[in-house]
Short mmCIF file of C-alpha atoms and ligand atoms in Angstrom, two decimals:
data_model
loop_
_atom_site.label_atom_id
_atom_site.label_comp_id
_atom_site.label_asym_id
_atom_site.label_seq_id
_atom_site.Cartn_x
_atom_site.Cartn_y
_atom_site.Cartn_z
CA UNK N 11 -52.29 195.49 -80.77
CA UNK N 12 -50.83 194.97 -84.23
CA UNK N 13 -49.64 191.33 -83.12
CA UNK N 14 -53.17 190.25 -83.19
CA UNK N 15 -53.96 191.25 -86.36
CA UNK N 16 -53.72 187.81 -88.17
CA UNK N 17 -54.24 185.50 -85.27
CA UNK N 18 -54.18 181.97 -86.19
CA UNK N 19 -56.64 179.95 -84.33
CA UNK N 20 -57.00 176.02 -84.02
CA UNK N 21 -60.08 174.86 -82.44
CA UNK N 22 -60.09 171.26 -80.88
CA UNK N 23 -63.17 168.85 -81.16
CA UNK N 24 -65.79 167.54 -83.59
CA UNK N 25 -69.08 168.42 -82.38
CA UNK N 26 -71.72 171.40 -82.83
CA UNK N 27 -70.01 173.39 -80.29
CA UNK N 28 -66.72 173.44 -82.10
CA UNK N 29 -68.55 173.96 -85.15
CA UNK N 30 -70.48 177.00 -83.46
CA UNK N 31 -66.92 177.97 -82.23
CA UNK N 32 -65.22 177.85 -85.56
CA UNK N 33 -68.19 180.24 -87.03
CA UNK N 34 -67.66 182.65 -84.50
CA UNK N 35 -63.83 182.68 -85.04
CA UNK N 36 -64.54 183.04 -88.96
CA UNK N 37 -66.56 186.11 -88.16
CA UNK N 38 -63.85 187.93 -86.13
CA UNK N 39 -61.68 190.47 -87.84
CA UNK N 40 -58.75 189.51 -85.69
CA UNK N 41 -58.75 186.01 -87.21
CA UNK N 42 -55.97 184.98 -89.65
CA UNK N 43 -56.28 181.45 -90.52
CA UNK N 44 -58.63 179.16 -88.80
CA UNK N 45 -58.39 175.25 -88.53
CA UNK N 46 -59.84 172.44 -86.60
CA UNK N 47 -58.62 169.05 -85.33
CA UNK N 48 -60.46 166.55 -85.75
CA UNK N 49 -63.56 168.47 -86.99
CA UNK N 50 -66.39 167.19 -88.88
CA UNK N 51 -68.10 167.35 -92.34
CA UNK N 52 -69.49 171.13 -91.45
CA UNK N 53 -66.23 172.30 -90.50
CA UNK N 54 -64.25 170.70 -93.31
CA UNK N 55 -66.48 172.46 -95.76
CA UNK N 56 -65.44 175.87 -94.37
CA UNK N 57 -62.02 175.53 -92.97
CA UNK N 58 -59.12 172.85 -93.09
CA UNK N 59 -59.58 170.14 -90.76
CA UNK N 60 -56.27 167.86 -89.30
CA UNK N 61 -57.09 164.41 -88.42
CA UNK N 62 -55.19 164.69 -84.74
CA UNK N 63 -57.19 163.15 -81.97
CA UNK N 64 -58.64 165.15 -79.42
CA UNK N 65 -56.64 163.03 -76.75
CA UNK N 66 -53.34 163.28 -78.58
CA UNK N 67 -51.79 165.94 -76.42
CA UNK N 68 -48.22 166.16 -78.17
CA UNK N 69 -49.98 165.88 -81.49
CA UNK N 70 -51.90 168.74 -80.85
CA UNK N 71 -48.92 170.78 -79.56
CA UNK N 72 -47.05 169.83 -82.77
CA UNK N 73 -50.06 170.80 -85.01
CA UNK N 74 -50.25 174.32 -83.14
CA UNK N 75 -46.60 174.92 -83.69
CA UNK N 76 -46.48 173.89 -87.34
CA UNK N 77 -49.33 175.99 -88.13
CA UNK N 78 -48.17 178.86 -86.24
CA UNK N 79 -51.42 178.87 -84.19
CA UNK N 80 -51.70 182.23 -81.70
CA UNK N 81 -55.01 180.77 -80.08
CA UNK N 82 -55.97 177.32 -79.52
CA UNK N 83 -59.74 176.67 -78.28
CA UNK N 84 -60.45 173.62 -76.38
CA UNK N 85 -64.09 172.24 -77.15
CA UNK N 86 -64.41 169.13 -75.01
CA UNK N 87 -63.69 168.31 -71.56
CA UNK N 88 -61.18 165.21 -72.09
CA UNK N 89 -58.28 166.97 -73.31
CA UNK N 90 -58.80 169.64 -70.72
CA UNK N 91 -58.66 166.67 -68.07
CA UNK N 92 -55.49 165.16 -69.65
CA UNK N 93 -53.60 168.48 -69.03
CA UNK N 94 -53.92 169.98 -72.72
CA UNK N 95 -53.60 173.62 -72.00
CA UNK N 96 -50.71 173.03 -69.58
CA UNK N 97 -48.81 171.57 -72.51
CA UNK N 98 -49.88 174.10 -74.78
CA UNK N 99 -48.77 176.81 -72.08
CA UNK N 100 -45.61 175.34 -71.81
CA UNK N 101 -44.91 175.56 -75.57
CA UNK N 102 -45.85 179.35 -75.39
CA UNK N 103 -49.22 178.88 -77.20
CA UNK N 104 -52.20 180.68 -75.54
CA UNK N 105 -54.99 178.10 -75.36
CA UNK N 106 -58.40 178.67 -74.15
CA UNK N 107 -59.57 176.67 -71.43
CA UNK N 108 -58.83 175.79 -67.81
CA UNK N 109 -55.29 173.75 -66.82
CA UNK N 110 -55.38 170.40 -65.67
CA UNK N 111 -56.06 171.27 -61.98
CA UNK N 112 -59.23 173.43 -62.89
CA UNK N 113 -60.56 170.89 -65.08
CA UNK N 114 -60.69 168.52 -62.01
CA UNK N 115 -63.77 170.44 -61.49
CA UNK N 116 -65.64 168.73 -64.09
CA UNK N 117 -63.47 165.42 -63.88
CA UNK N 118 -63.90 164.53 -60.53
CA UNK N 119 -67.34 165.10 -58.89
CA UNK N 120 -65.60 164.31 -55.49
CA UNK N 121 -63.13 166.83 -56.11
CA UNK N 122 -65.99 169.59 -57.05
CA UNK N 123 -68.22 168.88 -54.07
CA UNK N 124 -65.23 169.06 -51.68
CA UNK N 125 -64.57 172.26 -53.58
CA UNK N 126 -68.24 173.58 -52.89
CA UNK N 127 -67.99 172.56 -49.21
CA UNK N 128 -64.83 174.16 -48.57
CA UNK N 129 -65.69 177.42 -50.21
CA UNK N 130 -68.99 177.42 -49.11
CA UNK N 131 -70.88 177.29 -52.62
CA UNK N 132 -74.48 176.09 -52.47
CA UNK N 133 -74.64 172.35 -53.30
CA UNK N 134 -76.80 169.34 -52.25
CA UNK N 135 -75.71 167.68 -49.18
CA UNK N 136 -73.41 164.84 -49.86
CA UNK N 137 -70.64 162.42 -49.04
CA UNK N 138 -67.91 160.58 -50.98
CA UNK N 139 -66.93 156.87 -50.71
CA UNK N 140 -64.57 154.58 -52.20
CA UNK N 141 -65.46 151.51 -50.18
CA UNK N 142 -69.14 149.69 -50.19
CA UNK N 143 -69.77 149.34 -46.54
CA UNK N 144 -69.50 152.93 -45.39
CA UNK N 145 -71.23 153.89 -48.61
CA UNK N 146 -74.28 151.49 -47.48
CA UNK N 147 -73.94 152.68 -43.84
CA UNK N 148 -74.64 156.47 -45.22
CA UNK N 149 -77.57 155.12 -47.32
CA UNK N 150 -79.22 153.97 -44.07
CA UNK N 151 -79.45 157.54 -42.54
CA UNK N 152 -79.99 159.12 -45.99
CA UNK N 153 -82.62 156.73 -47.61
CA UNK N 154 -84.06 157.07 -51.26
CA UNK N 155 -84.93 158.93 -53.06
CA UNK N 156 -81.17 159.69 -53.44
CA UNK N 157 -78.60 160.33 -56.12
CA UNK N 158 -75.81 158.14 -56.61
CA UNK N 159 -73.01 159.67 -58.97
CA UNK N 160 -69.64 158.10 -60.49
CA UNK N 161 -67.09 160.58 -59.63
CA UNK N 162 -64.99 160.53 -62.89
CA UNK N 163 -65.95 161.47 -66.68
CA UNK N 164 -68.60 159.13 -67.87
CA UNK N 165 -70.18 161.36 -70.64
CA UNK N 166 -73.38 162.12 -68.78
CA UNK N 167 -74.11 158.58 -67.96
CA UNK N 168 -72.79 158.46 -64.52
CA UNK N 169 -75.65 159.66 -62.78
CA UNK N 170 -78.51 157.24 -61.03
CA UNK N 171 -81.30 159.00 -59.38
CA UNK N 172 -82.35 156.22 -57.31
CA UNK N 173 -86.21 156.28 -56.38
CA UNK N 174 -85.90 153.24 -53.93
CA UNK N 175 -83.49 152.00 -51.40
CA UNK N 176 -83.10 148.86 -53.53
CA UNK N 177 -81.85 150.80 -56.64
CA UNK N 178 -79.60 153.00 -54.58
CA UNK N 179 -78.08 150.06 -53.12
CA UNK N 180 -77.56 148.26 -56.38
CA UNK N 181 -76.18 151.52 -57.98
CA UNK N 182 -73.50 151.65 -55.13
CA UNK N 183 -72.51 148.14 -55.47
CA UNK N 184 -72.45 148.36 -59.61
CA UNK N 185 -69.98 151.16 -59.13
CA UNK N 186 -67.73 150.23 -56.50
CA UNK N 187 -67.75 146.59 -56.97
CA UNK N 188 -69.23 145.78 -60.30
CA UNK N 189 -67.05 148.14 -62.26
CA UNK N 190 -69.69 150.08 -64.06
CA UNK N 191 -68.11 153.12 -65.31
CA UNK N 192 -64.68 151.54 -64.97
CA UNK N 193 -62.05 153.98 -63.10
CA UNK N 194 -64.63 156.69 -63.39
CA UNK N 195 -67.07 154.85 -60.67
CA UNK N 196 -64.13 153.91 -58.59
CA UNK N 197 -65.14 156.72 -56.16
CA UNK N 198 -68.78 157.90 -55.98
CA UNK N 199 -70.72 160.83 -54.59
CA UNK N 200 -74.15 160.17 -52.67
CA UNK N 201 -76.11 163.11 -52.59
CA UNK N 202 -79.52 164.58 -51.65
CA UNK N 203 -82.19 164.86 -54.32
CA UNK N 204 -82.97 168.61 -55.16
CA UNK N 205 -86.40 169.61 -56.79
CA UNK N 206 -86.85 172.69 -59.13
CA UNK N 207 -86.12 173.85 -62.72
CA UNK N 208 -82.56 173.35 -64.04
CA UNK N 209 -80.59 176.36 -65.85
CA UNK N 210 -77.08 176.83 -66.86
CA UNK N 211 -75.06 179.78 -66.56
CA UNK N 212 -71.91 180.03 -68.57
CA UNK N 213 -69.07 182.69 -67.55
CA UNK N 214 -65.76 183.08 -68.87
CA UNK N 215 -63.08 183.43 -66.47
CA UNK N 216 -59.65 184.86 -66.31
CA UNK N 217 -58.37 184.77 -62.79
CA UNK N 218 -60.38 187.31 -60.90
CA UNK N 219 -62.24 188.40 -64.00
CA UNK N 220 -65.53 186.94 -65.55
CA UNK N 221 -68.02 187.79 -67.74
CA UNK N 222 -71.49 185.75 -68.14
CA UNK N 223 -73.10 184.77 -71.09
CA UNK N 224 -76.98 184.89 -71.20
CA UNK N 225 -78.79 182.20 -68.80
CA UNK N 226 -79.98 179.16 -71.07
CA UNK N 227 -81.87 175.84 -70.47
CA UNK N 228 -81.43 172.53 -72.25
CA UNK N 229 -83.48 169.47 -73.03
CA UNK N 230 -81.26 166.33 -71.95
CA UNK N 231 -83.78 163.58 -72.34
CA UNK N 232 -84.44 162.15 -76.07
CA UNK N 233 -88.36 162.30 -75.98
CA UNK N 234 -90.92 164.73 -76.17
CA UNK N 235 -92.12 166.30 -72.68
CA UNK N 236 -88.58 165.42 -71.43
CA UNK N 237 -89.06 161.84 -71.10
CA UNK N 238 -86.71 158.74 -71.85
CA UNK N 239 -83.22 158.26 -71.82
CA UNK N 240 -80.79 161.06 -71.16
CA UNK N 241 -78.46 162.23 -74.21
CA UNK N 242 -75.88 164.89 -74.64
CA UNK N 243 -78.77 167.70 -75.37
CA UNK N 244 -81.40 167.57 -77.92
CA UNK N 245 -81.64 171.16 -77.91
CA UNK N 246 -81.69 174.36 -76.03
CA UNK N 247 -82.61 178.03 -75.85
CA UNK N 248 -81.80 181.44 -74.43
CA UNK N 249 -82.64 183.35 -72.59
CA UNK N 250 -84.87 181.94 -69.78
CA UNK N 251 -87.10 183.88 -67.69
CA UNK N 252 -86.48 181.77 -64.93
CA UNK N 253 -83.44 183.67 -64.39
CA UNK N 254 -84.30 187.18 -64.11
CA UNK N 255 -81.83 189.97 -63.55
CA UNK N 256 -82.01 189.63 -59.84
CA UNK N 257 -81.42 185.92 -59.74
CA UNK N 258 -78.56 186.47 -62.22
CA UNK N 259 -76.73 188.71 -59.75
CA UNK N 260 -77.58 186.37 -56.96
CA UNK N 261 -76.09 183.48 -58.94
CA UNK N 262 -72.83 185.64 -59.62
CA UNK N 263 -72.45 186.55 -56.03
CA UNK N 264 -73.38 183.24 -54.25
CA UNK N 265 -72.00 181.04 -56.93
CA UNK N 266 -69.57 182.43 -59.46
CA UNK N 267 -67.62 184.89 -57.39
CA UNK N 268 -66.74 182.43 -54.42
CA UNK N 269 -65.85 179.85 -56.94
CA UNK N 270 -62.96 182.30 -58.22
CA UNK N 271 -62.25 182.93 -54.84
CA UNK N 272 -61.76 179.30 -54.01
CA UNK N 273 -59.65 178.79 -56.99
CA UNK N 274 -57.43 181.74 -55.84
CA UNK N 275 -57.42 180.22 -52.15
CA UNK N 276 -56.53 176.95 -53.68
CA UNK N 277 -53.99 178.01 -55.93
CA UNK N 278 -55.50 177.36 -59.18
CA UNK N 279 -55.10 180.00 -62.10
CA UNK N 280 -58.35 179.48 -63.65
CA UNK N 281 -59.05 180.51 -67.22
CA UNK N 282 -61.57 179.50 -69.65
CA UNK N 283 -65.46 178.43 -69.48
CA UNK N 284 -67.03 177.73 -66.00
CA UNK N 285 -70.54 176.40 -66.56
CA UNK N 286 -72.60 176.04 -63.79
CA UNK N 287 -75.46 173.68 -63.90
CA UNK N 288 -78.03 174.83 -61.35
CA UNK N 289 -81.17 173.66 -59.65
CA UNK N 290 -83.45 176.52 -58.94
CA UNK N 291 -84.88 175.47 -55.76
CA UNK N 292 -87.33 176.96 -53.38
CA UNK N 293 -84.25 177.58 -51.15
CA UNK N 294 -82.22 179.30 -53.85
CA UNK N 295 -79.90 178.15 -56.59
CA UNK N 296 -77.62 175.40 -56.11
CA UNK N 297 -74.88 173.95 -58.13
CA UNK N 298 -75.62 170.34 -59.38
CA UNK N 299 -72.43 170.64 -61.13
CA UNK N 300 -69.76 172.42 -62.96
CA UNK N 301 -68.34 171.94 -66.45
CA UNK N 302 -65.17 173.63 -67.34
CA UNK N 303 -66.23 173.96 -71.16
CA UNK N 304 -69.09 175.22 -73.21
CA UNK N 305 -72.02 173.27 -73.19
CA UNK N 306 -73.18 171.53 -76.38
CA UNK N 307 -75.72 172.68 -77.77
CA UNK N 308 -75.72 175.72 -75.70
CA UNK N 309 -72.94 177.05 -77.25
CA UNK N 310 -75.16 177.10 -80.66
CA UNK N 311 -77.58 179.48 -78.82
CA UNK N 312 -75.37 181.43 -76.79
CA UNK N 313 -72.63 182.50 -79.59
CA UNK N 314 -75.00 183.98 -81.96
CA UNK N 315 -76.47 186.32 -79.30
CA UNK N 316 -73.03 187.65 -78.64
CA UNK N 317 -72.95 190.92 -80.45
CA UNK N 318 -69.17 191.92 -79.63
CA UNK N 319 -66.03 190.14 -81.08
CA UNK N 320 -65.57 187.03 -79.14
CA UNK N 321 -62.08 186.35 -80.09
CA UNK N 322 -60.16 189.15 -78.03
CA UNK N 323 -62.09 187.89 -75.14
CA UNK N 324 -61.40 184.26 -75.40
CA UNK N 325 -57.54 185.42 -76.42
CA UNK N 326 -57.50 187.64 -73.00
CA UNK N 327 -58.69 184.48 -70.89
CA UNK N 328 -56.01 182.26 -72.57
CA UNK N 329 -53.31 184.76 -71.72
CA UNK N 330 -54.78 185.55 -68.18
CA UNK N 331 -55.48 189.07 -69.04
CA UNK N 332 -58.37 191.25 -68.11
CA UNK N 333 -61.58 190.53 -69.57
CA UNK N 334 -64.22 193.32 -70.45
CA UNK N 335 -66.77 194.05 -67.35
CA UNK N 336 -69.50 193.02 -69.73
CA UNK N 337 -70.51 191.86 -73.47
CA UNK N 338 -73.17 193.16 -75.65
CA UNK N 339 -75.71 190.78 -76.62
CA UNK N 340 -78.41 190.74 -79.59
CA UNK N 341 -82.06 191.44 -78.13
CA UNK N 342 -84.33 188.60 -78.55
CA UNK N 343 -84.30 185.03 -78.19
CA UNK N 344 -82.29 181.96 -79.62
CA UNK N 345 -83.03 178.39 -80.16
CA UNK N 346 -81.09 175.16 -81.39
CA UNK N 347 -83.15 171.92 -82.26
CA UNK N 348 -80.80 168.83 -82.61
CA UNK N 349 -81.34 166.45 -85.57
CA UNK N 350 -80.34 163.03 -84.41
CA UNK N 351 -80.07 159.57 -85.71
CA UNK N 352 -82.93 157.45 -85.06
CA UNK N 353 -81.86 155.00 -82.46
CA UNK N 354 -79.59 157.69 -80.38
CA UNK N 355 -78.69 157.37 -77.57
CA UNK N 356 -78.85 153.66 -78.20
CA UNK N 357 -77.14 152.24 -81.25
CA UNK N 358 -77.87 154.07 -84.78
CA UNK N 359 -77.09 153.75 -88.27
CA UNK N 360 -74.07 156.10 -89.65
CA UNK N 361 -73.10 157.00 -93.27
CA UNK N 362 -76.61 158.17 -94.50
CA UNK N 363 -76.57 160.80 -97.08
CA UNK N 364 -77.86 164.18 -95.91
CA UNK N 365 -79.88 166.35 -98.22
CA UNK N 366 -79.68 170.17 -97.35
CA UNK N 367 -81.98 173.19 -98.48
CA UNK N 368 -80.58 175.38 -101.08
CA UNK N 369 -80.97 178.51 -98.93
CA UNK N 370 -81.50 179.59 -95.49
CA UNK N 371 -83.54 182.26 -94.02
CA UNK N 372 -81.70 185.11 -92.20
CA UNK N 373 -80.50 184.31 -88.72
CA UNK N 374 -80.48 180.80 -89.02
CA UNK N 375 -77.85 178.34 -89.41
CA UNK N 376 -77.05 174.75 -89.58
CA UNK N 377 -74.40 173.51 -87.18
CA UNK N 378 -72.63 170.21 -87.91
CA UNK N 379 -71.96 167.76 -85.07
CA UNK N 380 -71.83 163.89 -86.15
CA UNK N 381 -71.21 164.49 -89.85
CA UNK N 382 -68.60 163.52 -92.56
CA UNK N 383 -67.47 165.16 -95.87
CA UNK N 384 -66.34 163.09 -98.69
CA UNK N 385 -64.05 164.33 -101.22
CA UNK N 386 -66.86 164.98 -103.69
CA UNK N 387 -68.47 167.29 -101.12
CA UNK N 388 -71.26 164.80 -100.03
CA UNK N 389 -72.12 165.05 -96.29
CA UNK N 390 -73.05 161.80 -94.58
CA UNK N 391 -74.15 161.25 -90.87
CA UNK N 392 -71.47 160.13 -88.55
CA UNK N 393 -72.61 160.50 -85.26
CA UNK N 394 -75.75 160.27 -82.79
CA UNK N 395 -76.33 163.98 -82.81
CA UNK N 396 -76.03 164.79 -86.42
CA UNK N 397 -76.77 168.21 -86.98
CA UNK N 398 -78.17 171.49 -85.16
CA UNK N 399 -80.70 174.01 -86.65
CA UNK N 400 -80.30 177.25 -84.56
CA UNK N 401 -82.33 180.56 -84.90
CA UNK N 402 -82.39 183.94 -83.57
CA UNK N 403 -85.42 186.22 -83.63
CA UNK N 404 -87.30 188.75 -81.35
CA UNK N 405 -88.95 186.23 -79.67
CA UNK N 406 -88.68 182.31 -78.57
CA UNK N 407 -91.91 181.67 -80.35
CA UNK N 408 -90.70 183.05 -83.52
CA UNK N 409 -87.10 181.67 -83.15
CA UNK N 410 -88.70 178.13 -82.88
CA UNK N 411 -90.82 178.44 -85.66
CA UNK N 412 -87.66 179.60 -87.90
CA UNK N 413 -85.68 176.54 -86.40
CA UNK N 414 -88.26 173.96 -87.27
CA UNK N 415 -89.25 175.29 -91.05
CA UNK N 416 -85.36 174.58 -91.68
CA UNK N 417 -85.33 171.20 -89.60
CA UNK N 418 -88.09 169.98 -92.16
CA UNK N 419 -86.00 171.28 -95.27
CA UNK N 420 -83.08 168.78 -94.08
CA UNK N 421 -83.19 165.15 -95.10
CA UNK N 422 -81.49 161.67 -93.90
CA UNK N 423 -83.08 158.49 -93.50
CA UNK N 424 -83.11 158.10 -89.74
CA UNK N 425 -83.68 161.72 -89.07
CA UNK N 426 -85.12 161.94 -85.50
CA UNK N 427 -85.86 165.37 -83.66
CA UNK N 428 -87.79 166.51 -80.81
CA UNK N 429 -90.93 168.81 -81.81
CA UNK N 430 -91.03 170.50 -78.21
CA UNK N 431 -87.70 172.41 -77.79
CA UNK N 432 -88.50 175.44 -75.50
CA UNK N 433 -91.61 174.41 -74.28
CA UNK N 434 -91.08 175.16 -70.53
CA UNK N 435 -90.29 178.70 -71.53
CA UNK N 436 -93.06 178.86 -74.18
CA UNK N 437 -95.80 177.47 -71.75
CA UNK N 438 -94.80 179.96 -69.19
CA UNK N 439 -96.87 182.54 -71.55
CA UNK N 440 -93.63 185.19 -70.98
CA UNK N 441 -93.44 185.24 -75.16
P1 AMP R 517 -74.72 166.07 -63.44
O1 AMP R 517 -73.98 165.29 -64.29
O2 AMP R 517 -74.01 165.97 -61.77
O3 AMP R 517 -75.37 167.24 -63.71
O4 AMP R 517 -76.08 165.41 -63.51
C1 AMP R 517 -76.81 165.13 -64.35
C2 AMP R 517 -78.26 165.32 -64.32
O5 AMP R 517 -78.88 164.65 -63.22
C3 AMP R 517 -78.47 166.65 -64.03
O6 AMP R 517 -78.73 167.53 -64.96
C4 AMP R 517 -79.88 166.71 -63.36
O7 AMP R 517 -81.21 166.58 -64.15
C5 AMP R 517 -79.83 165.17 -62.37
N1 AMP R 517 -79.32 165.46 -61.10
C6 AMP R 517 -78.11 165.37 -60.66
N2 AMP R 517 -77.69 165.69 -59.59
C7 AMP R 517 -79.18 165.74 -59.23
C8 AMP R 517 -79.55 166.04 -57.58
N3 AMP R 517 -78.91 165.98 -56.54
N4 AMP R 517 -80.79 166.41 -57.47
C9 AMP R 517 -81.84 165.98 -58.89
N5 AMP R 517 -81.34 165.84 -59.89
C10 AMP R 517 -79.96 165.87 -60.10
N1 LIG R 518 -75.75 170.20 -73.09
C1 LIG R 518 -74.96 169.53 -71.70
C2 LIG R 518 -73.50 169.58 -71.70
O1 LIG R 518 -72.84 170.23 -72.47
O2 LIG R 518 -73.03 169.01 -70.73
#
């Protein structure tokens, strides 16, 4: 396919996920020019970055046209929910990610739960509400512990795990009457609490076709032992022995396949990433939520494990063409440890100078998230999650040791990291 020999690629976003996507694109023999918008300090050191915001749909279409882009890869969920892919497709530019209708699976939890019910996909029992009185009535017959969720996008903060009836009632009133989470909380989902261990499955989808990446687990809480406030994710690893081949096959048959059939019945031509957040319960896997983009920081462990060139796969998905039946993966394990600014996910300082090691051991990399590069090349902190150190090795134990060695060679004043990334898997003794 000579048309692909010099494919110009634009990556949308500014986090660690997007830096990892840029790095995967740079390795592809198909890639011509790789650019990013808006990018971060790490991306700016490797590719040209354009100061176009992820929400600026017409601006991104213009940029893609001006730069002769043949593939746009959309990192975050917000532009997907704003219809960026629809706008790019209308302009004849292949874009990796779902159309706006498909993105509702993440942008509206109420839509997602109804989709699960309609298509018989295993999930927690639930009901959706826009009014306080029926929601409180539901709580009387479904008492705490119970989960209250703002339906719309809330950057991972719109989920209240109510232990008591008082907390549940307060959460309902805060969201529906008090304007907590704004419009995102104008509709809520009340659902049964599920128990078990969580795992993530990422599938690359093109209509009827899908191909899964290895199962992964992340650490959402800020503190060691998985305690404290929820964050965007403090680390992740792959694979996980919690999802063996038999369970993987069950998840593909009971969750992923029915989801693709559901899209078809609903008239949605889904392309892009389907990222299932699963609870592995005693009664089998149940979907907690769907995301319609790659996880961050999961991407930083998943992409380096892919032995095949990812670019033709993403391009095929963007064009709605057939995907390979499977991908080749490197053996072993991968880990990413996030270096955050002290105080995150609360308030934190920005603008601290970062010092990096002069060289890195093989199979490790430093992925930038919240960083900025000044004209003289100095890199400073510019966000809550600052960097991710990823490493691959024959075992998770070795990958972990490698990653922490690099973490200890990076300095900025308020550097904070968890020392126990991977503990669940490591303590299972399977490594
Ligand atoms: P979500 O954004 O829906 O994935 O929820 C964020 C986090 O809240 C999940 O990763 C779980 O840790 C927790 N969670 C959400 N829903 C439930 C549930 N029904 N039962 C138990 N934990 C839940
Ligand atoms: N790591 C969780 C997420 O990307 O949503």
